XYZ file of C-alpha atoms in Angstrom:
770
model
C 61.896 73.006 146.091
C 62.445 73.104 142.456
C 61.501 70.338 140.329
C 61.337 70.067 136.587
C 61.392 73.788 136.441
C 58.283 74.526 138.607
C 58.503 75.789 142.133
C 56.543 73.435 144.356
C 54.975 74.002 147.755
C 56.427 72.435 150.672
C 53.301 69.845 150.837
C 54.007 68.660 147.400
C 57.722 68.184 148.363
C 56.711 66.152 151.309
C 54.362 64.061 149.298
C 57.052 63.406 146.666
C 59.341 62.433 149.476
C 56.869 60.018 150.930
C 56.318 58.537 147.382
C 60.031 57.945 146.949
C 60.206 56.613 150.655
C 58.084 53.547 149.864
C 60.871 51.479 148.510
C 63.055 50.701 151.610
C 66.409 49.004 151.423
C 66.141 45.235 151.137
C 67.233 43.592 154.490
C 66.212 40.147 154.067
C 68.463 37.229 153.047
C 68.717 36.464 149.489
C 66.273 33.898 148.298
C 66.635 30.841 146.081
C 65.610 33.029 142.978
C 68.570 35.262 143.688
C 70.897 32.391 143.802
C 69.562 30.697 140.635
C 69.536 33.977 138.461
C 73.058 34.979 139.841
C 74.491 31.697 139.485
C 73.255 31.384 135.883
C 74.562 35.033 134.996
C 77.946 34.149 136.607
C 78.310 30.739 134.964
C 77.582 32.427 131.501
C 80.253 35.099 132.364
C 82.686 32.512 133.206
C 82.028 30.486 130.077
C 82.417 33.097 127.763
C 85.595 34.369 129.515
C 87.227 31.031 129.546
C 86.475 30.290 126.003
C 87.549 33.836 124.917
C 90.792 33.540 126.695
C 91.725 30.316 124.863
C 91.126 32.172 121.643
C 94.628 33.982 121.054
C 94.991 37.429 119.900
C 96.478 37.536 116.625
C 97.937 40.417 114.357
C 98.755 39.296 110.988
C 100.599 42.144 109.250
C 101.042 41.887 105.428
C 103.783 44.222 104.867
C 103.489 43.801 100.955
C 100.334 46.028 101.099
C 100.571 49.616 100.190
C 98.663 50.566 103.428
C 99.839 49.073 106.728
C 97.960 48.432 109.846
C 97.569 51.890 111.708
C 97.638 50.344 115.024
C 101.397 49.764 114.577
C 104.275 52.172 114.214
C 107.129 50.876 111.768
C 110.527 52.140 112.362
C 113.139 51.426 109.989
C 111.035 49.763 107.236
C 111.579 50.939 103.894
C 109.048 51.562 101.034
C 107.328 48.906 99.003
C 109.441 47.204 96.149
C 108.770 44.419 93.676
C 111.015 42.251 91.437
C 110.112 39.718 88.927
C 109.212 37.121 91.656
C 107.496 38.727 94.585
C 106.649 41.984 96.365
C 108.692 43.074 99.385
C 110.088 45.603 101.706
C 113.653 46.167 102.943
C 114.281 46.833 106.694
C 117.122 49.067 107.684
C 119.842 47.699 109.703
C 117.664 48.222 112.659
C 113.877 47.651 112.445
C 111.206 48.193 115.262
C 107.517 47.092 115.269
C 106.000 49.155 117.855
C 102.370 48.534 119.332
C 101.280 50.819 121.942
C 99.508 48.910 124.936
C 100.145 45.680 123.179
C 100.830 43.900 126.508
C 97.416 44.989 127.700
C 96.178 42.300 125.203
C 98.333 39.566 126.188
C 101.160 39.017 128.503
C 103.306 36.976 126.101
C 103.549 36.816 122.229
C 104.925 34.517 119.683
C 106.247 36.586 116.702
C 106.386 34.692 113.176
C 108.517 36.624 110.659
C 109.040 35.689 107.044
C 112.337 37.018 105.859
C 115.473 36.501 103.723
C 118.786 37.970 103.441
C 118.180 39.624 100.231
C 121.793 40.031 99.411
C 124.854 37.645 99.515
C 127.169 37.459 102.361
C 124.466 37.870 105.091
C 125.290 39.046 108.592
C 123.973 37.823 111.814
C 120.427 38.962 112.629
C 119.543 39.715 116.294
C 115.925 39.693 117.395
C 115.054 42.302 120.117
C 112.045 42.559 122.753
C 111.714 45.988 124.056
C 115.302 46.684 123.418
C 116.405 43.462 125.067
C 118.325 40.757 122.984
C 116.529 37.549 122.523
C 118.178 35.358 119.773
C 120.475 35.532 116.899
C 120.200 33.804 113.461
C 121.912 34.125 110.005
C 119.276 34.519 107.344
C 119.726 32.661 104.032
C 118.978 33.698 100.361
C 115.493 31.966 100.322
C 112.531 32.949 102.516
C 112.082 31.245 105.749
C 109.813 31.891 108.738
C 111.296 32.519 111.996
C 109.464 32.240 115.340
C 110.497 34.096 118.368
C 108.803 33.747 121.853
C 108.746 37.171 123.502
C 109.211 37.422 127.244
C 106.664 39.461 129.472
C 106.525 42.991 129.292
C 109.337 44.913 131.493
C 108.117 46.761 134.647
C 105.791 49.812 133.954
C 105.898 49.256 130.198
C 102.900 48.020 128.420
C 104.099 48.870 124.954
C 105.250 45.932 122.766
C 108.362 46.549 120.743
C 109.854 43.742 118.525
C 112.961 44.742 116.746
C 115.665 43.235 114.308
C 119.138 44.514 114.229
C 121.982 43.636 111.785
C 125.074 45.027 110.418
C 124.223 47.515 107.633
C 124.679 46.643 103.918
C 124.085 48.354 100.680
C 123.785 47.512 96.945
C 124.919 49.415 93.733
C 122.950 52.634 93.147
C 121.202 52.501 96.654
C 122.612 54.351 99.574
C 120.061 53.165 102.138
C 121.276 51.040 104.999
C 119.850 47.590 104.300
C 118.992 44.892 106.697
C 116.659 42.099 105.405
C 113.927 41.510 103.171
C 110.532 40.951 104.739
C 107.072 40.154 103.579
C 104.969 39.598 106.605
C 104.952 39.290 110.298
C 102.468 37.866 112.704
C 102.101 38.424 116.605
C 99.981 35.842 118.385
C 99.229 36.336 121.991
C 99.577 33.229 124.072
C 96.234 32.198 125.734
C 96.331 32.724 129.565
C 94.184 32.583 132.486
C 93.639 35.987 133.964
C 92.414 35.848 137.656
C 91.078 39.453 137.237
C 89.137 38.528 134.188
C 87.841 35.127 135.224
C 87.092 35.629 138.921
C 87.607 39.300 139.792
C 84.987 40.707 137.559
C 82.358 38.111 138.466
C 82.850 38.858 142.065
C 82.325 42.636 141.226
C 79.277 41.717 139.497
C 78.039 39.584 142.348
C 78.648 42.648 144.679
C 76.731 44.736 142.368
C 73.885 42.416 142.368
C 73.930 42.336 146.349
C 74.044 46.081 146.302
C 71.261 46.543 143.928
C 68.945 44.130 146.048
C 69.935 45.853 149.284
C 68.895 49.206 147.678
C 65.421 47.836 147.241
C 65.423 46.709 143.514
C 63.196 43.596 142.734
C 64.680 40.417 141.408
C 63.425 41.240 137.809
C 64.950 44.671 137.827
C 68.286 43.405 139.352
C 68.235 40.612 136.557
C 67.546 42.969 133.874
C 70.176 45.636 135.053
C 72.958 43.112 135.602
C 72.129 41.286 132.404
C 72.258 44.317 130.193
C 75.625 45.624 131.880
C 77.113 42.120 131.582
C 76.301 41.835 127.939
C 77.842 45.331 127.210
C 81.002 44.409 128.959
C 81.305 40.856 127.237
C 80.743 42.417 123.941
C 83.569 45.091 124.738
C 85.758 42.049 125.756
C 85.189 40.378 122.528
C 85.851 43.513 120.535
C 88.761 44.805 122.691
C 91.636 46.490 121.104
C 94.885 47.882 122.536
C 94.030 50.728 124.776
C 96.004 52.707 127.552
C 94.255 50.742 130.259
C 93.951 47.021 130.238
C 90.360 45.740 130.017
C 90.096 44.646 133.582
C 90.738 48.312 134.753
C 88.163 49.805 132.163
C 85.451 47.260 133.127
C 86.154 47.907 137.010
C 85.892 51.568 136.681
C 82.617 51.337 134.817
C 81.403 48.791 137.667
C 82.414 51.355 140.322
C 80.373 53.887 138.473
C 77.510 51.711 138.279
C 77.695 50.826 141.995
C 77.613 54.693 142.693
C 74.554 54.900 140.539
C 72.881 52.194 142.565
C 73.535 53.974 145.698
C 72.606 57.352 144.440
C 69.429 56.549 142.217
C 66.297 54.639 142.949
C 64.929 54.330 139.516
C 66.109 51.033 137.925
C 65.971 52.554 134.252
C 68.263 55.365 135.317
C 70.664 52.834 136.983
C 70.934 50.892 133.977
C 71.312 54.022 131.727
C 73.869 55.574 133.749
C 75.904 52.133 133.886
C 75.692 52.160 130.162
C 76.989 55.666 129.776
C 79.788 54.894 132.367
C 80.779 51.884 130.203
C 81.112 54.145 127.153
C 83.169 56.767 129.244
C 85.417 53.915 130.466
C 86.075 52.314 127.366
C 86.333 55.524 125.182
C 90.132 55.245 125.151
C 89.603 51.754 123.268
C 86.593 52.690 121.123
C 88.167 55.902 119.695
C 91.843 56.923 119.109
C 93.607 57.844 122.346
C 96.493 60.162 122.971
C 98.723 62.040 125.220
C 99.831 65.686 125.136
C 103.333 66.457 125.245
C 102.468 69.491 127.622
C 101.688 67.103 130.375
C 105.418 66.113 130.533
C 106.272 69.559 131.268
C 104.446 69.239 134.788
C 105.976 65.661 134.933
C 109.557 67.289 134.545
C 108.854 69.654 137.405
C 107.747 66.789 139.609
C 110.596 64.817 138.412
C 113.127 67.437 139.680
C 111.132 68.304 142.866
C 111.332 64.386 143.811
C 115.184 64.327 142.824
C 115.755 67.222 145.316
C 116.476 69.872 142.572
C 113.217 71.968 143.619
C 110.134 72.553 141.738
C 111.993 73.739 138.635
C 112.114 72.661 135.072
C 115.841 73.133 134.784
C 117.904 72.807 137.935
C 118.794 76.340 139.070
C 116.342 78.066 136.707
C 113.451 79.306 138.944
C 110.910 79.881 136.059
C 107.127 78.607 136.866
C 106.450 77.113 133.331
C 103.244 75.323 134.717
C 99.843 76.467 135.597
C 98.639 73.466 137.291
C 100.313 73.436 140.831
C 98.020 70.925 142.459
C 98.301 68.481 139.356
C 101.961 68.818 139.250
C 102.110 67.908 143.135
C 99.855 64.920 142.538
C 102.435 63.802 139.917
C 105.215 64.452 142.354
C 103.425 62.334 144.879
C 103.217 59.438 142.376
C 106.857 59.539 141.442
C 107.865 59.786 145.046
C 106.165 56.155 145.599
C 107.706 54.836 142.411
C 104.474 55.046 140.293
C 104.398 55.912 136.667
C 102.596 59.123 136.006
C 102.033 58.321 132.452
C 99.942 55.259 133.347
C 98.087 57.071 136.189
C 97.173 59.963 134.024
C 95.043 57.636 131.826
C 93.482 56.158 135.026
C 92.817 59.588 136.376
C 91.295 60.761 133.151
C 88.712 58.161 133.173
C 88.019 58.733 136.900
C 87.461 62.291 136.422
C 85.074 61.766 133.416
C 82.939 59.358 135.385
C 82.983 61.802 138.365
C 81.637 64.476 135.983
C 79.045 62.130 134.602
C 77.592 61.086 137.920
C 77.640 64.612 139.523
C 76.019 66.144 136.508
C 73.192 63.638 137.021
C 72.921 64.204 140.635
C 72.903 67.999 140.425
C 70.567 67.998 137.383
C 68.216 65.588 139.141
C 67.810 68.050 141.990
C 67.117 70.931 139.522
C 65.098 69.464 136.752
C 64.137 66.082 137.830
C 65.428 62.478 136.895
C 64.295 62.103 133.307
C 65.799 65.436 132.247
C 68.854 65.006 134.353
C 69.451 61.692 132.422
C 69.403 63.939 129.128
C 72.169 66.118 130.786
C 74.268 63.167 131.604
C 73.795 61.651 128.288
C 75.213 65.034 126.715
C 78.087 64.952 129.144
C 78.909 61.307 128.092
C 78.918 61.727 124.413
C 80.757 65.062 124.664
C 83.959 64.152 122.683
C 85.488 67.334 123.712
C 85.243 66.204 127.421
C 86.208 62.683 126.342
C 89.158 63.737 124.302
C 90.650 65.476 127.415
C 89.798 63.110 129.999
C 88.976 59.336 129.323
C 90.550 59.362 125.947
C 93.931 60.689 127.210
C 95.273 64.117 126.961
C 96.946 63.916 130.279
C 96.437 67.391 131.497
C 94.645 68.968 134.509
C 91.563 69.576 132.415
C 89.487 66.889 133.864
C 90.304 67.513 137.418
C 89.470 71.309 136.961
C 86.286 70.559 135.277
C 85.306 68.236 138.346
C 86.265 70.715 140.966
C 84.316 73.554 139.039
C 81.182 71.472 138.880
C 81.680 70.466 142.526
C 81.830 74.119 143.484
C 78.896 75.008 141.271
C 76.919 72.036 143.037
C 77.688 73.263 146.595
C 76.830 77.040 145.629
C 73.482 75.840 143.894
C 72.776 73.524 147.021
C 72.913 76.889 149.200
C 70.929 78.833 146.533
C 68.205 76.444 146.036
C 67.930 75.536 149.880
C 67.326 79.011 151.152
C 69.524 78.460 154.258
C 72.728 80.094 155.655
C 76.020 79.000 154.133
C 77.313 77.405 157.307
C 79.414 74.438 156.317
C 78.415 74.833 152.718
C 80.264 78.016 152.626
C 83.560 76.758 154.107
C 83.460 73.689 151.673
C 82.591 76.082 148.808
C 85.848 78.256 149.814
C 88.159 75.120 149.839
C 86.889 73.729 146.677
C 87.352 77.072 144.760
C 90.892 77.151 146.264
C 91.701 73.668 144.975
C 90.283 74.698 141.686
C 92.654 77.794 141.482
C 95.635 75.665 142.460
C 94.681 73.521 139.489
C 94.052 76.103 137.018
C 94.124 79.920 137.186
C 90.480 80.115 135.994
C 89.516 79.121 139.558
C 90.141 82.661 140.471
C 87.450 83.558 137.535
C 84.981 81.086 138.956
C 85.470 82.770 142.393
C 84.579 86.169 140.869
C 81.556 84.847 139.008
C 80.224 83.092 141.875
C 80.900 85.991 144.165
C 79.092 88.458 141.468
C 76.025 86.332 141.452
C 75.856 86.154 145.258
C 76.067 90.021 145.342
C 73.303 90.614 142.741
C 71.206 87.698 142.720
C 68.423 89.245 145.183
C 69.084 92.810 144.295
C 65.916 95.163 144.179
C 64.837 98.704 145.011
C 65.805 98.416 148.638
C 69.537 98.319 147.804
C 69.385 101.884 146.752
C 67.290 102.838 149.729
C 68.976 100.826 152.343
C 72.566 100.033 150.993
C 73.849 99.315 154.618
C 71.343 96.674 155.103
C 72.170 95.140 151.888
C 75.805 95.187 152.580
C 75.288 93.449 155.878
C 73.293 90.629 154.276
C 76.244 90.108 151.930
C 78.749 89.641 154.629
C 77.886 85.906 154.522
C 80.157 85.807 151.340
C 83.145 85.959 153.900
C 82.164 82.285 154.823
C 83.441 81.022 151.491
C 85.826 84.037 150.724
C 87.829 83.533 153.984
C 88.790 79.788 153.395
C 89.842 80.581 149.783
C 92.231 83.150 151.028
C 93.566 81.218 153.768
C 94.731 78.674 151.182
C 95.526 80.876 148.241
C 97.218 84.032 149.780
C 99.972 81.684 151.248
C 100.416 80.142 147.750
C 100.866 83.545 146.058
C 103.349 84.580 148.707
C 105.420 81.357 148.327
C 105.143 81.792 144.404
C 106.412 85.329 144.541
C 109.299 84.407 146.992
C 110.280 81.256 145.066
C 109.936 82.573 141.445
C 109.809 86.163 141.685
C 106.569 86.665 139.975
C 102.791 86.695 141.026
C 101.691 85.108 137.881
C 103.261 81.914 136.159
C 105.602 82.332 133.289
C 102.995 80.674 130.923
C 100.944 83.766 131.222
C 103.520 86.026 129.853
C 104.399 83.502 127.191
C 100.802 82.978 125.944
C 99.197 86.764 126.270
C 99.852 90.139 125.013
C 97.825 90.167 121.890
C 94.921 92.248 123.084
C 92.145 92.532 120.814
C 94.076 90.673 117.886
C 93.248 87.421 119.928
C 89.576 88.030 119.823
C 88.904 86.736 116.328
C 90.989 83.510 117.039
C 88.740 83.239 120.316
C 85.553 83.649 118.377
C 86.632 80.896 115.873
C 87.573 78.656 118.801
C 84.079 79.284 120.453
C 82.211 78.403 117.302
C 84.108 75.299 116.851
C 83.074 74.257 120.425
C 79.555 75.461 119.849
C 79.287 73.215 116.853
C 80.263 70.118 119.153
C 77.134 71.073 121.250
C 74.729 71.347 118.217
C 75.464 74.869 116.985
C 72.257 76.742 116.926
C 70.529 74.224 119.133
C 72.591 75.638 121.948
C 70.002 78.293 121.973
C 67.749 75.847 123.829
C 70.059 76.631 126.793
C 68.559 80.092 127.023
C 64.779 78.884 127.182
C 64.664 78.387 130.936
C 63.238 81.870 131.234
C 59.965 80.603 129.374
C 58.538 79.341 132.729
C 60.093 81.963 135.041
C 60.482 85.826 134.793
C 63.918 87.545 134.573
C 63.876 88.329 138.260
C 63.316 84.465 139.219
C 65.784 83.698 136.629
C 68.533 85.784 138.279
C 67.558 84.438 141.757
C 67.825 80.805 140.812
C 70.381 78.446 139.376
C 69.496 79.131 135.876
C 70.735 82.766 136.307
C 74.036 81.583 137.983
C 74.671 79.095 135.292
C 74.016 81.594 132.634
C 76.266 84.003 134.226
C 78.975 81.496 134.466
C 78.721 80.200 130.879
C 78.600 83.877 129.545
C 81.579 85.345 131.503
C 83.646 82.199 131.178
C 83.024 82.195 127.359
C 83.837 85.940 127.183
C 87.185 85.181 128.898
C 87.916 82.301 126.461
C 87.285 84.515 123.535
C 89.560 87.387 125.134
C 92.555 85.039 125.348
C 92.147 83.582 122.105
C 91.266 79.979 123.056
C 93.904 77.206 122.978
C 95.914 75.293 120.303
C 94.635 71.746 121.330
C 91.785 70.133 119.239
C 88.784 69.386 121.224
C 88.504 73.017 122.443
C 89.964 72.142 125.803
C 89.254 75.471 127.576
C 85.458 74.778 127.173
C 85.526 71.284 128.805
C 84.627 72.785 132.257
C 81.449 74.252 130.759
C 80.129 70.953 129.224
C 78.225 69.941 132.341
C 76.589 73.221 133.017
C 75.821 73.697 129.380
C 74.324 70.335 129.361
C 72.001 71.012 132.161
C 70.793 74.304 130.547
C 70.393 72.409 127.203
C 68.354 69.684 129.054
C 66.278 72.318 130.919
C 65.360 74.238 127.688
C 64.647 71.146 125.867
C 62.210 70.108 128.813
C 60.460 73.502 128.387
C 59.937 73.023 124.648
C 58.831 69.511 125.336
C 56.293 70.529 127.941
C 54.720 73.090 125.885
C 54.304 70.542 123.049
C 52.839 67.921 125.208
C 50.109 70.096 126.460
C 48.492 69.716 123.125
C 46.978 66.245 123.020
C 47.537 65.905 119.196
C 51.165 66.426 119.640
C 51.694 63.955 122.649
C 52.821 60.801 120.862
C 54.615 62.719 118.028
C 56.508 64.852 120.476
C 57.843 61.795 122.430
C 58.793 60.017 119.437
C 60.600 63.072 117.885
C 62.519 63.524 121.175
C 63.805 59.949 121.212
C 64.829 60.380 117.769
C 66.498 63.754 118.381
C 68.506 62.629 121.456
C 69.540 59.466 119.590
C 70.785 61.233 116.519
C 72.320 64.089 118.560
C 74.319 61.552 120.693
C 75.468 59.521 117.831
C 76.635 62.702 115.964
C 78.372 63.746 118.951
C 80.278 60.553 119.649
C 81.436 60.170 115.904
C 82.277 63.935 115.414
C 86.120 63.508 116.112
C 86.387 61.004 113.260
C 87.848 63.480 110.909
C 90.513 64.586 113.412
C 91.449 61.077 114.685
C 94.410 60.937 112.338
C 95.583 64.249 113.849
C 95.296 62.926 117.304
C 97.223 59.893 116.245
C 99.914 61.921 114.874
C 100.180 64.112 117.975
C 100.501 60.893 120.002
C 103.018 59.478 117.753
C 105.080 62.754 117.869
C 105.201 62.449 121.736
C 106.706 59.202 121.606
C 109.185 60.198 118.846
C 110.393 62.879 121.339
C 110.581 60.321 123.910
C 113.061 58.408 121.857
C 115.153 61.800 121.459
C 114.999 62.243 125.308
C 116.244 58.628 125.754
C 119.185 59.428 123.405
C 120.016 62.232 125.386
C 119.971 60.289 128.543
C 122.045 57.614 126.992
C 124.591 59.572 125.016
C 125.006 63.011 126.562
C 126.734 64.292 129.864
C 124.573 66.319 132.435
C 126.363 69.540 131.257
C 124.913 69.229 127.736
C 121.589 70.859 126.615
C 119.136 70.732 123.855
C 116.735 73.468 122.219
C 113.201 72.325 121.621
C 109.831 73.297 120.483
C 108.127 70.220 122.105
C 109.233 70.907 125.702
C 107.774 68.057 127.494
C 108.684 64.397 126.703
C 112.350 65.244 125.594
C 112.972 66.965 128.914
C 111.221 64.409 131.075
C 112.879 61.206 129.481
C 116.258 63.025 128.666
C 116.788 64.694 132.233
C 119.153 67.259 130.672
C 118.884 70.950 130.364
C 116.216 71.910 127.911
C 115.634 75.271 126.383
C 111.788 75.796 125.295
C 112.185 78.103 122.331
C 108.538 79.284 122.792
C 109.322 80.433 126.133
C 106.703 78.424 128.290
C 109.671 77.705 130.665
C 112.045 80.425 129.672
C 111.868 83.814 131.478
C 113.441 85.892 128.702
C 111.549 84.517 125.729
C 108.229 84.641 127.495
C 108.423 88.535 127.952
C 109.567 89.553 124.709
C 107.299 91.838 122.420
C 106.063 90.179 119.414
C 104.357 91.970 116.519
C 100.983 90.675 115.662
C 100.698 88.822 118.906
C 97.410 87.046 119.196
C 96.944 86.323 115.551
C 99.005 83.044 115.295
C 98.716 79.783 116.945
C 98.042 80.129 120.804
C 101.021 79.560 122.757
C 103.485 79.179 119.893
C 103.961 82.847 118.909
C 107.066 84.026 120.939
C 110.507 83.239 119.680
C 114.046 84.759 119.854
C 116.493 82.796 117.568
C 119.416 84.831 118.446
C 118.983 84.648 122.270
C 118.730 80.870 121.811
C 121.923 80.473 119.791
C 124.143 83.311 121.493
C 122.983 83.296 125.051
C 121.439 79.846 125.946
C 124.030 78.066 123.453
C 122.253 74.629 123.534
C 124.533 71.789 122.780
C 121.794 70.188 120.318
C 118.951 71.498 118.202
C 116.712 68.991 116.350
C 116.891 69.702 112.721
C 113.178 69.085 112.501
C 112.755 72.614 114.133
C 115.374 74.398 112.103
C 112.451 76.534 110.650
C 112.402 78.564 113.987
C 115.729 80.179 112.707
C 115.144 82.348 109.777
C 118.658 82.538 108.932
C 120.215 78.998 108.401
C 123.569 80.785 107.972
C 123.307 81.709 111.660
C 122.929 77.879 112.585
C 125.796 76.881 110.361
C 128.337 79.322 111.952
C 127.853 77.576 115.037
C 126.600 74.110 114.584
C 127.213 71.127 112.476
C 124.460 68.707 111.240
C 124.712 65.124 112.545
C 122.546 62.241 112.265
C 121.944 60.062 115.536
C 120.213 56.762 115.920
C 117.451 56.273 118.694
C 117.066 53.222 120.720
C 114.316 51.999 118.441
C 116.399 52.403 115.371
C 114.987 55.786 114.199
C 117.476 58.215 112.450
C 117.194 61.763 113.724
C 119.108 64.784 112.340
C 120.465 67.091 114.961
C 122.546 70.251 114.945
C 125.356 69.891 117.229
C 127.266 73.082 118.588
C 130.843 73.137 117.375
C 133.314 73.417 120.199
C 135.061 76.775 120.642
C 138.783 76.713 120.654
């Protein structure tokens, strides 16, 4: 058995087991002490919850300030102006105040608006709530405060959108469409009693308490554990901000993870620590900016067409595989088929995948390097903003699912490797998990190759050359995990070729072809990720060989992990990385790197602790190092948070354009785009992806200097788009795609359309041919 990097004899392992077995599950009835402490804790929780729920959520927006509240989007609000009397802003004839996830903070709001007509001959002013008319008034020449009670959120829509609509007016020398003059607006959430908050979470705490006591924790240990977790959740409740998930969902997920930790871990301090890390992960979408990738809507579009009976296609009748995440797309189709919203579920699943990675990292690392250093590995995973950015904070893509499947496959293989027994059921399970990983991301095939390579070479010695047939017979055990893999993957590839006419997805052709030109971009991408893991400190991951020789290193889990990290990184460098912030391609390596990092740090620490004079200083420095490292890791995305917010806002702008297509066009009309996700999903019209992810022709054209531009955004064929695909509309925001504007003007006219939320968008509309 391997424990803390040292091979221990069987007697030592048994002794350790005997020590760990002293604490038996608690089976006696709970005593008066349990009832008293638990009652006090629940009473305190209920009191704080009821008091805080009576305190309304208030957003007071001073529109006369140069900088507006960034939590809101302002559509149809003109720039700041001033006359001799006051500072003000004009609205357009349609104004929308948009608060993403606003209805997760309160189910109903009262809006107070200070406004005046601003010009003579005022027109009726219509108040809107999520595009639904509420009330009408005629504003006067003096400022008045108008109060409007907003109805509850529509089904499957947590976004708060308060709007004003009137007849456009203008004044001399000003061509802008003018609505009313406004100075401030306030949104006050009505107090309410939420059963999930007031009673559901306390009951979950009570179950957690009983679970801890049943698992052998003392009354004091359970009190400390529950008290710390309760204070953390109450603090987050008082701090809460609009987030993709409502507070009860985030708190419930963290409590579920804490319960899993209780079932899996004996040490109370580890249970507490894992519970706190799970809380950070669960609430990361509230603590930091959240976002959603437009690319995830490409998968949703395929799923949407499949559920509608059009087949697994992006555009009906076009059999092009513009996705690389078959399993994830099928899960989205399953959600759509039962009437669920895949957008909401992608946030929930992101938190779930991140929590799964956290707990599985700890459990695997505990087996390999012991509980203390396993916690260090879990700490590195929970504070990795690369991982959080593409799981618990949103993103929406299959990254989290693939990373979890990769780590599960690694855990199964290591369990066999360290156990020293035959594959058996482990081999079959490994094959199935590797197949699921391959169906989620093509890199699953790479993981199969790396695992198979390590299996072939991990025990190589001089006998291989002397008795090659004996060595080959020993390696026939690989068939136990290769056969289940082939049984799942070969039929999929046959179906893919029969359905789409290709063995590889269309995205492979759209993103590759740069050869060595992509390597510098991949090296820069890899260095950016290395900096998130400490830069030069990553060398600690290579120090596992200090306690073992190279042969033992190759035979054990360290050799497998190093092989995985090195080959996988070489692959990322070769393909040139990805264009998403947060280095998405490296997310599956965060957990293996964290375990190697913790192992190397353990080796350095043990060497220092051997010197009595350095013992206390080493422990203090270790705590300072881990605290500083984690704090830096959690705050490292602060400089790019505005970029993530901008990317998220772009997705919802494209959603508006999709809505316009659905509302104002016929099914035979089409649109050409550079953002191929939300517009297609919400518009449900033929959509031409001008970068070729979902277009067969563009994906296969030859591009000079391919690999030196932005990954996935290098291929283009303007003449093909205009002359062959002939889209009805092209958003003017993307007319830079066409180097010759005269080509556009020869076939298109420029129009301005108004979206549901009042946003004016310029479009090129194809001129009908006579």
